[in-house]
Coordinates of N, CA and C in Angstrom, one line a residue:
V672 N 80.8 -20.0 1.4 CA 80.3 -19.1 1.3 C 80.9 -17.6 2.0
T673 N 81.4 -17.9 2.9 CA 82.4 -17.5 2.9 C 83.3 -16.9 1.7
V674 N 84.2 -17.4 1.1 CA 85.5 -18.0 1.0 C 84.8 -17.2 -0.3
V675 N 83.7 -17.5 -0.7 CA 83.9 -17.2 -2.3 C 83.0 -15.7 -1.9
V676 N 82.4 -14.4 -0.7 CA 82.4 -13.6 -0.1 C 83.7 -12.7 -0.5
L677 N 84.5 -13.0 0.5 CA 85.6 -12.8 0.4 C 86.5 -12.7 -0.7
A678 N 86.6 -13.6 -1.5 CA 87.3 -13.5 -3.0 C 86.8 -12.5 -3.4
C679 N 85.4 -12.6 -3.9 CA 84.5 -11.0 -4.8 C 84.8 -10.2 -4.5
L680 N 84.9 -9.7 -2.8 CA 85.6 -8.7 -2.1 C 87.2 -8.0 -2.9
A681 N 87.3 -8.9 -2.7 CA 89.0 -9.4 -3.4 C 89.1 -8.5 -4.8
G682 N 88.5 -9.2 -5.2 CA 88.1 -9.2 -7.0 C 87.6 -7.8 -7.0
L683 N 87.0 -7.4 -6.2 CA 86.9 -5.9 -6.9 C 87.2 -5.3 -6.2
V684 N 88.2 -4.5 -5.3 CA 88.6 -4.0 -4.8 C 89.9 -4.1 -6.3
V685 N 90.8 -5.0 -6.3 CA 91.4 -4.9 -7.4 C 91.0 -4.4 -8.3
W686 N 90.2 -4.6 -9.4 CA 89.7 -4.2 -10.0 C 88.6 -2.8 -10.3
D687 N 88.4 -2.6 -9.2 CA 88.0 0.1 -9.2 C 88.6 -0.1 -8.3
R688 N 89.8 0.3 -8.2 CA 91.0 0.5 -6.7 C 90.2 2.3 -7.3
S689 N 89.8 2.9 -8.4 CA 90.1 4.0 -8.6 C 88.4 4.7 -7.9
A690 N 88.1 4.4 -7.6 CA 86.1 4.1 -7.2 C 86.3 4.2 -6.1
L691 N 86.8 3.0 -5.3 CA 87.2 2.7 -3.9 C 88.7 3.8 -2.7
A692 N 89.2 4.0 -4.0 CA 90.7 5.8 -3.5 C 89.2 6.6 -3.3
A693 N 88.3 7.0 -3.8 CA 87.1 7.9 -4.6 C 86.2 7.8 -2.6
S694 N 86.2 7.2 -2.9 CA 84.6 6.8 -1.5 C 85.5 7.3 -0.2
L695 N 87.0 6.7 -0.3 CA 87.9 6.7 0.9 C 88.1 8.0 1.0
R696 N 88.3 9.0 -0.1 CA 88.7 10.1 0.1 C 86.8 11.3 0.8
A697 N 86.5 10.7 0.4 CA 85.0 11.4 0.6 C 85.1 11.8 2.2
V698 N 84.8 9.8 2.8 CA 84.7 10.2 3.7 C 85.5 11.1 4.8
L699 N 85.9 11.2 4.4 CA 87.2 12.1 4.9 C 86.8 13.7 5.9
H700 N 86.0 13.8 4.2 CA 86.0 15.1 4.3 C 84.3 14.7 5.0
L701 N 84.0 14.1 5.7 CA 82.1 14.0 6.2 C 81.4 15.2 7.1
R702 N 80.9 15.9 6.9 CA 80.5 16.6 7.8 C 79.5 16.0 9.2
W703 N 80.4 15.0 9.9 CA 80.3 14.3 11.5 C 79.0 15.0 11.8
G704 N 79.4 16.1 12.7 CA 77.9 16.7 12.7 C 76.2 16.5 11.8
W705 N 76.2 16.9 10.7 CA 74.9 15.6 10.0 C 75.1 14.5 10.2
L706 N 75.5 13.8 10.0 CA 75.9 12.6 10.2 C 75.3 11.5 11.3
A707 N 76.3 12.6 12.5 CA 75.2 12.1 13.6 C 74.2 12.8 13.8
A708 N 73.6 13.1 13.4 CA 72.1 13.3 13.6 C 70.8 12.9 12.2
A709 N 71.7 12.9 11.7 CA 71.2 11.6 10.5 C 70.6 10.3 10.8
L710 N 71.7 9.5 12.1 CA 71.7 8.0 12.7 C 70.5 8.6 13.8
G711 N 70.4 9.7 14.3 CA 70.0 9.6 15.4 C 68.4 9.6 14.8
V712 N 67.6 10.8 13.6 CA 66.8 10.5 13.2 C 66.5 9.2 12.6
Q713 N 67.1 8.0 12.2 CA 66.7 6.6 11.8 C 66.7 6.0 13.0
V714 N 68.0 6.4 13.7 CA 67.1 5.6 15.0 C 65.7 6.0 16.0
V715 N 65.0 7.0 15.7 CA 63.8 7.3 16.0 C 63.0 7.1 15.5
S716 N 63.1 6.7 14.1 CA 62.1 6.3 12.5 C 61.7 5.7 12.9
L717 N 63.2 4.0 13.5 CA 63.0 3.0 12.7 C 62.0 2.7 14.4
L718 N 62.0 2.4 15.9 CA 61.4 2.8 17.2 C 60.3 3.0 17.2
A719 N 60.0 4.6 16.1 CA 58.6 5.2 15.8 C 57.8 3.5 15.3
A720 N 58.7 3.0 14.1 CA 57.9 2.8 13.1 C 57.7 0.9 14.0
A721 N 58.0 0.9 14.9 CA 58.7 -0.3 15.6 C 57.2 -0.3 16.3
R722 N 57.1 1.0 17.5 CA 55.6 1.1 18.4 C 54.4 0.6 17.3
G723 N 54.6 2.1 16.3 CA 53.0 1.7 15.5 C 52.9 0.0 14.6
H724 N 53.5 -0.7 14.6 CA 53.7 -2.0 14.1 C 53.6 -2.8 16.2
R725 N 53.3 -2.9 16.3 CA 53.1 -3.5 17.5 C 51.4 -3.4 17.7
R726 N 51.5 -1.8 17.8 CA 50.0 -0.9 18.4 C 48.7 -1.6 17.3
L727 N 49.3 -1.7 15.9 CA 48.7 -2.5 15.4 C 48.9 -4.0 15.3
L728 N 49.2 -4.9 15.8 CA 50.1 -6.3 16.0 C 48.6 -6.2 16.8
A729 N 48.4 -5.1 18.3 CA 48.1 -5.3 19.8 C 46.6 -5.5 19.0
E730 N 46.3 -5.0 18.1 CA 44.6 -4.2 17.3 C 44.3 -5.8 17.2
A731 N 45.1 -6.2 16.5 CA 45.0 -7.5 15.8 C 44.2 -8.5 17.6
G732 N 45.1 -8.3 18.1 CA 45.2 -9.3 19.5 C 45.8 -10.2 19.5
A733 N 47.7 -9.9 19.1 CA 48.7 -10.5 18.8 C 49.9 -9.6 19.9
R734 N 50.5 -10.3 21.1 CA 50.8 -8.8 22.1 C 52.7 -10.0 22.2
V735 N 52.7 -9.3 20.9 CA 54.5 -8.8 21.3 C 55.1 -8.0 21.3
P736 N 55.7 -8.6 22.6 CA 57.3 -7.4 23.7 C 57.8 -6.7 21.9
L737 N 57.7 -4.8 22.5 CA 58.4 -3.8 21.4 C 59.8 -4.3 20.8
R738 N 60.9 -5.1 22.1 CA 62.6 -5.3 22.0 C 62.1 -6.0 20.3
R739 N 61.3 -7.7 20.6 CA 61.6 -8.4 19.1 C 60.7 -7.6 17.8
V740 N 59.6 -6.7 18.1 CA 59.2 -6.0 17.0 C 60.3 -5.0 16.7
L741 N 60.9 -5.0 16.9 CA 62.0 -3.1 16.5 C 63.0 -4.6 16.2
A742 N 63.5 -5.4 16.9 CA 64.4 -6.3 15.9 C 64.0 -7.0 15.3
I743 N 63.2 -7.5 14.5 CA 62.0 -8.0 13.3 C 62.1 -7.3 12.5
S744 N 61.1 -5.8 12.9 CA 61.5 -5.2 11.8 C 62.2 -4.0 10.9
T745 N 64.3 -4.4 12.0 CA 65.3 -3.4 11.9 C 66.1 -5.0 11.2
A746 N 65.5 -5.8 10.7 CA 66.9 -7.4 10.5 C 65.8 -7.4 8.8
S747 N 64.3 -6.9 9.6 CA 63.2 -7.2 7.6 C 64.0 -6.3 7.0
G748 N 64.2 -4.9 7.0 CA 64.6 -3.5 6.6 C 66.2 -3.7 6.0
A749 N 66.5 -4.5 6.5 CA 68.3 -4.9 6.1 C 68.0 -5.6 5.3
I750 N 66.8 -6.4 5.1 CA 67.1 -7.9 3.8 C 66.7 -7.3 2.6
A751 N 66.1 -6.1 3.1 CA 64.5 -5.4 2.2 C 65.6 -4.4 1.5
S752 N 66.4 -4.3 2.0 CA 67.6 -3.2 0.9 C 68.8 -3.8 0.6
S753 N 69.1 -5.2 0.7 CA 70.1 -5.8 0.4 C 70.2 -6.9 -0.4
V754 N 69.2 -7.3 -0.4 CA 69.0 -8.3 -1.3 C 68.3 -8.0 -2.8
P755 N 69.0 -8.5 -4.4 CA 68.8 -8.2 -5.1 C 67.3 -7.6 -5.3
L756 N 66.6 -7.1 -6.6 CA 65.3 -8.0 -7.2 C 64.5 -8.4 -6.3
A757 N 64.8 -9.2 -5.2 CA 63.7 -9.8 -4.7 C 63.5 -9.6 -3.3
G758 N 63.9 -7.7 -2.7 CA 64.2 -8.1 -0.8 C 63.0 -7.5 -0.6
M759 N 61.7 -6.9 -1.4 CA 60.7 -7.0 -0.5 C 60.2 -7.9 -0.5
Q760 N 59.9 -8.8 -0.9 CA 58.8 -10.6 -0.7 C 59.8 -10.8 0.2
T761 N 61.6 -10.9 0.1 CA 62.4 -11.8 1.0 C 61.8 -11.8 2.4
A762 N 62.1 -9.8 2.3 CA 61.8 -8.9 4.2 C 60.8 -9.5 4.3
A763 N 59.3 -10.0 3.6 CA 58.3 -9.9 4.7 C 58.0 -11.5 4.3
A764 N 58.8 -12.2 3.4 CA 58.4 -13.2 3.5 C 59.3 -13.7 5.4
Y765 N 60.2 -13.4 5.6 CA 61.1 -13.2 6.9 C 59.5 -12.2 8.2
S766 N 60.1 -11.8 8.4 CA 59.2 -10.9 9.0 C 57.8 -12.0 9.5
F767 N 56.9 -12.7 8.5 CA 55.8 -14.0 8.5 C 56.5 -14.5 9.4
R768 N 57.1 -15.3 9.1 CA 57.8 -15.9 9.3 C 58.6 -16.2 11.2
Q769 N 59.0 -15.6 11.6 CA 59.3 -14.5 13.6 C 58.5 -14.3 13.9
Y770 N 57.5 -14.0 13.0 CA 56.0 -14.2 13.9 C 55.1 -14.9 14.0
H771 N 55.4 -16.1 12.7 CA 54.6 -17.4 12.7 C 55.5 -18.2 14.3
R772 N 56.3 -18.0 14.5 CA 57.4 -19.0 15.4 C 56.8 -18.7 17.0
R773 N 56.5 -17.4 16.4 CA 56.1 -16.2 18.3 C 53.8 -16.1 17.7
G774 N 53.1 -17.0 17.9 CA 52.2 -17.4 18.0 C 51.6 -16.2 17.5
V775 N 51.6 -15.6 16.4 CA 51.0 -14.2 15.9 C 50.2 -15.1 14.1
G776 N 49.1 -15.7 14.6 CA 48.8 -15.4 13.4 C 48.5 -15.0 11.9
L777 N 48.8 -15.8 10.8 CA 48.9 -14.7 9.6 C 48.1 -14.0 9.2
G778 N 46.6 -13.7 9.3 CA 45.6 -13.3 9.2 C 45.9 -11.7 10.3
A779 N 46.3 -12.0 11.8 CA 46.5 -10.6 12.4 C 48.2 -10.1 12.3
S780 N 49.5 -10.9 11.0 CA 50.7 -10.4 11.2 C 50.2 -9.8 9.8
G781 N 49.8 -10.3 9.0 CA 49.1 -9.6 7.0 C 48.2 -8.0 7.5
W782 N 47.0 -8.2 8.3 CA 46.7 -7.0 8.7 C 47.5 -6.1 8.4
A783 N 48.4 -5.9 9.7 CA 48.7 -4.9 11.0 C 49.5 -4.9 9.2
F784 N 50.2 -5.9 8.8 CA 51.4 -5.0 7.7 C 50.9 -4.6 6.6
T785 N 49.5 -4.4 6.2 CA 49.0 -4.1 5.4 C 49.0 -2.8 5.7
V786 N 48.4 -2.5 6.8 CA 48.0 -1.0 7.0 C 49.6 -0.4 7.4
A787 N 50.0 -0.9 8.1 CA 51.5 0.0 8.2 C 52.3 0.5 6.5
W788 N 52.2 -0.3 5.5 CA 52.6 -0.5 5.0 C 52.4 0.6 4.6
M789 N 50.8 0.9 4.1 CA 50.0 1.7 3.6 C 50.2 3.7 4.6
L790 N 50.5 2.9 5.2 CA 50.6 4.7 6.2 C 52.3 5.1 5.5
A791 N 52.9 4.0 6.1 CA 54.7 4.1 4.9 C 54.7 4.7 3.8
T792 N 53.5 4.6 2.9 CA 54.1 4.8 1.4 C 53.8 6.5 1.5
L793 N 52.0 6.4 2.6 CA 51.1 7.3 2.6 C 52.7 8.9 3.1
S794 N 53.1 8.1 4.1 CA 54.0 9.4 4.3 C 55.3 9.3 3.7
L795 N 56.3 8.5 3.2 CA 56.8 8.8 2.1 C 56.5 9.8 0.6
A796 N 54.9 9.6 0.6 CA 54.8 10.3 -0.3 C 54.6 11.5 0.0
A797 N 54.4 12.1 1.4 CA 54.3 13.3 1.3 C 55.3 14.3 1.7
V798 N 56.7 13.1 2.6 CA 57.7 13.5 2.0 C 58.5 14.0 0.9
V799 N 58.3 12.9 0.4 CA 58.7 13.8 -1.4 C 58.1 14.5 -2.1
A800 N 56.9 15.3 -1.8 CA 56.4 15.4 -1.7 C 56.9 17.3 -1.4
V801 N 57.0 17.5 -0.3 CA 57.2 18.9 0.2 C 58.8 18.6 0.2
G802 N 59.8 17.9 -0.5 CA 61.2 17.8 -0.7 C 60.6 18.6 -2.1
A803 N 60.1 17.8 -2.6 CA 60.3 18.9 -4.3 C 60.0 19.5 -4.6
A804 N 58.9 20.3 -3.6 CA 58.9 21.3 -3.7 C 59.6 22.7 -2.9
V805 N 60.2 22.3 -1.9 CA 60.8 22.8 -0.8 C 62.8 23.5 -2.7
S806 N 62.5 21.7 -3.4 CA 63.6 21.9 -4.8 C 63.6 22.7 -5.3
G807 N 61.7 22.6 -5.6 CA 61.5 23.2 -6.8 C 61.9 22.5 -7.9
N808 N 61.6 21.3 -8.1 CA 62.2 19.8 -9.3 C 60.8 19.5 -9.5
L809 N 59.8 19.5 -10.3 CA 58.6 19.1 -11.0 C 59.2 17.7 -11.1
L810 N 59.4 17.2 -12.1 CA 60.0 15.9 -12.2 C 60.3 15.2 -11.5
A811 N 61.1 15.5 -10.6 CA 61.4 14.7 -9.1 C 60.1 14.5 -8.5
A812 N 59.2 15.3 -8.4 CA 58.3 15.2 -7.1 C 56.9 14.2 -7.7
T813 N 56.8 14.6 -9.8 CA 56.1 13.6 -10.5 C 56.3 12.6 -10.5
A814 N 57.7 11.7 -10.3 CA 58.0 10.8 -10.3 C 57.7 10.0 -8.8
G815 N 58.6 10.8 -8.2 CA 58.2 10.2 -6.3 C 57.0 10.3 -6.0
V816 N 56.3 11.4 -6.1 CA 55.0 10.3 -6.7 C 54.2 9.6 -7.2
V817 N 54.4 9.3 -8.3 CA 54.2 8.1 -8.9 C 54.9 6.6 -8.4
T818 N 56.5 7.0 -8.0 CA 56.4 5.7 -7.0 C 55.4 5.6 -6.1
S819 N 55.0 6.3 -5.4 CA 54.8 5.6 -4.4 C 53.4 5.3 -4.3
V820 N 51.7 5.8 -5.5 CA 50.5 5.4 -5.5 C 50.9 3.6 -6.7
A821 N 52.7 3.3 -7.2 CA 53.0 2.2 -7.4 C 52.6 1.0 -6.1
F822 N 53.7 2.1 -5.4 CA 53.8 0.9 -3.9 C 51.7 0.7 -3.2
L823 N 51.8 1.8 -3.8 CA 50.6 2.5 -2.2 C 49.1 1.3 -2.6
L824 N 49.4 0.3 -4.5 CA 48.8 -0.6 -4.9 C 48.0 -1.5 -4.6
P825 N 49.7 -2.5 -3.7 CA 49.2 -4.0 -3.3 C 48.5 -4.0 -1.4
P826 N 48.7 -3.3 -1.0 CA 48.3 -3.3 -0.1 C 46.8 -2.5 0.3
L827 N 46.3 -1.4 -0.5 CA 45.4 -0.6 -0.4 C 44.6 -1.9 -1.4
A828 N 44.5 -2.9 -3.1 CA 44.2 -4.1 -3.1 C 43.6 -5.4 -2.3
L829 N 44.3 -5.5 -0.7 CA 44.4 -6.1 -0.1 C 43.0 -5.5 1.0
L830 N 43.6 -4.6 1.6 CA 42.2 -4.1 1.6 C 40.4 -3.2 1.6
L831 N 41.0 -3.5 0.5 CA 39.9 -3.1 -0.3 C 38.6 -4.6 -0.7
A832 N 39.6 -5.8 -0.2 CA 39.5 -7.3 -0.9 C 38.2 -7.9 1.3
V833 N 39.3 -7.2 2.1 CA 38.8 -7.5 3.2 C 37.4 -6.5 3.2
R834 N 37.4 -5.6 2.7 CA 36.2 -4.8 2.8 C 34.6 -5.2 1.7
F835 N 35.1 -4.7 0.6 CA 34.0 -5.8 0.4 C 34.4 -7.3 -0.1
P836 N 33.2 -8.0 -0.1 CA 33.4 -9.7 -0.5 C 33.4 -9.4 -2.1
A837 N 33.2 -8.0 -3.1 CA 33.5 -8.5 -4.4 C 34.9 -8.6 -5.1
V838 N 35.3 -7.8 -4.4 CA 36.7 -7.2 -4.8 C 37.9 -9.0 -4.3
R839 N 37.3 -9.3 -2.7 CA 37.6 -10.9 -2.2 C 37.7 -11.5 -3.3
R840 N 36.3 -11.8 -3.9 CA 35.7 -12.6 -5.2 C 36.6 -12.7 -6.1
L841 N 37.5 -11.4 -6.6 CA 38.0 -10.7 -7.7 C 39.4 -11.3 -7.4
L842 N 39.8 -11.0 -6.1 CA 41.7 -11.6 -5.7 C 41.8 -13.0 -6.0
N843 N 40.4 -13.8 -5.7 CA 40.8 -15.0 -5.4 C 41.1 -15.6 -6.0
A844 N 39.9 -14.7 -7.3 CA 40.3 -15.5 -9.1 C 41.3 -15.2 -9.4
L845 N 42.1 -14.0 -8.6 CA 43.6 -13.3 -9.7 C 44.4 -14.8 -9.4
V846 N 43.8 -14.9 -7.7 CA 45.2 -15.6 -7.5 C 45.1 -17.2 -8.3
V847 N 43.7 -17.8 -8.3 CA 43.7 -19.7 -8.7 C 44.3 -19.4 -10.3
W848 N 43.9 -18.6 -10.8 CA 44.6 -18.4 -12.2 C 46.1 -18.6 -12.1
L849 N 46.6 -17.4 -11.2 CA 47.7 -17.3 -11.4 C 48.4 -18.4 -10.9
M850 N 48.0 -19.6 -10.3 CA 48.5 -21.0 -9.0 C 48.6 -21.7 -10.1
A851 N 47.3 -21.9 -11.4 CA 47.6 -22.7 -12.2 C 48.2 -22.4 -13.2
L852 N 48.3 -21.3 -13.9 CA 49.5 -21.2 -14.0 C 51.4 -21.4 -13.4
C853 N 50.8 -21.4 -12.5 CA 52.8 -22.2 -12.1 C 52.8 -23.6 -11.7
R854 N 51.4 -24.2 -11.6 CA 51.1 -25.0 -11.1 C 51.8 -26.4 -12.7
S855 N 50.7 -25.8 -14.0 CA 51.1 -26.1 -15.1 C 53.0 -25.5 -16.3
L856 N 53.6 -24.8 -15.3 CA 55.1 -24.4 -15.6 C 56.0 -25.5 -14.6
V857 N 55.7 -25.6 -13.9 CA 56.6 -25.8 -12.6 C 56.4 -27.0 -11.6
G858 N 55.1 -27.0 -11.8 CA 54.2 -28.2 -10.7 C 53.6 -27.7 -9.6
R859 N 54.0 -26.8 -8.7 CA 53.3 -26.1 -7.8 C 53.2 -24.8 -7.6
P860 N 52.4 -23.7 -6.9 CA 52.6 -25.2 -5.6 C 51.2 -26.3 -5.7
R861 N 51.2 -26.9 -4.9 CA 50.8 -27.9 -4.6 C 49.0 -28.6 -3.5
T862 N 49.5 -26.9 -2.7 CA 48.5 -26.8 -1.6 C 47.3 -25.0 -2.3
D863 N 46.0 -25.4 -1.3 CA 45.1 -24.8 -2.6 C 45.5 -23.2 -1.5
L864 N 46.5 -22.1 -2.6 CA 46.5 -21.1 -1.4 C 45.3 -20.2 -1.9
A865 N 44.8 -20.2 -2.3 CA 42.9 -20.0 -2.9 C 42.2 -19.3 -1.8
L866 N 42.0 -20.9 -1.1 CA 41.1 -21.4 -0.3 C 42.7 -20.7 1.2
A867 N 43.8 -20.7 1.1 CA 44.0 -20.1 2.3 C 43.6 -18.1 2.1
L868 N 43.8 -17.7 1.3 CA 44.0 -16.8 1.5 C 42.4 -16.5 1.6
D869 N 41.4 -17.0 1.3 CA 40.4 -16.7 1.2 C 40.3 -16.2 3.0
Q870 N 40.2 -17.5 3.3 CA 40.1 -18.2 5.1 C 40.8 -16.8 5.7
Q871 N 42.0 -16.4 5.6 CA 43.4 -15.1 5.8 C 42.3 -14.0 5.5
L872 N 41.8 -13.5 4.4 CA 41.4 -12.2 3.9 C 39.7 -12.2 5.3
T873 N 39.2 -13.3 5.1 CA 38.3 -13.8 6.1 C 38.3 -12.9 7.8
R874 N 39.4 -13.7 8.4 CA 40.2 -13.4 9.3 C 40.0 -12.0 9.5
M875 N 41.1 -11.4 8.6 CA 41.3 -9.8 8.7 C 40.4 -8.8 8.8
A876 N 39.5 -9.6 8.6 CA 38.0 -8.7 8.1 C 37.4 -8.0 9.1
G877 N 37.8 -9.0 9.8 CA 37.0 -9.3 11.7 C 37.8 -8.2 12.3
I878 N 39.0 -8.0 12.4 CA 39.9 -6.7 13.2 C 39.4 -5.6 12.4
R879 N 39.1 -4.5 13.4 CA 38.5 -2.9 13.2 C 38.9 -2.4 14.1
L880 N 40.2 -1.5 13.6 CA 40.9 -0.2 14.9 C 39.9 0.7 15.3
R881 N 39.8 0.6 17.1 CA 39.8 1.8 17.7 C 39.8 3.1 17.3

């Protein structure tokens, strides 16, 4: 794998030397003060997100050290930003596996992820709206808000399924249909994921924030 990656990098350098040279020239003209400020804000953002996620896990009955939550969330963010097409899904799977290894149940971690996802999406929508209002770009504001709403739909569906049995039954019916379609095409999954989902949603429904 290392040889293939190095060969691809070498080929990229040879194939697109002009773009690489332009990028290096741009680095020489960076405003280092603003770069340092951006790095500082990013570190504070990661730490705040980790603390919030740890609080949510604690509300669900899971005790995880802050440094461990910070490490998992940082690695998960790196995966989401670097894996093409399925970055978010791969990052979520990685996070669930890491928490499972530390004794955190799927219901607790799923509930914490769902609430954190909603809060992050709402925050992103607010930042995009303020930024667009300051810039005066109505098209950018509309695109940003629409994108944020689209990202908000999956966790919102999960929360509705947790709180309302009718929505839960509808979600389970959708999962059963998708699993039947997957089995007819590729023969997997062989386990009853609909039953597992219903059990985890029941577990999540018992969690209440103070």
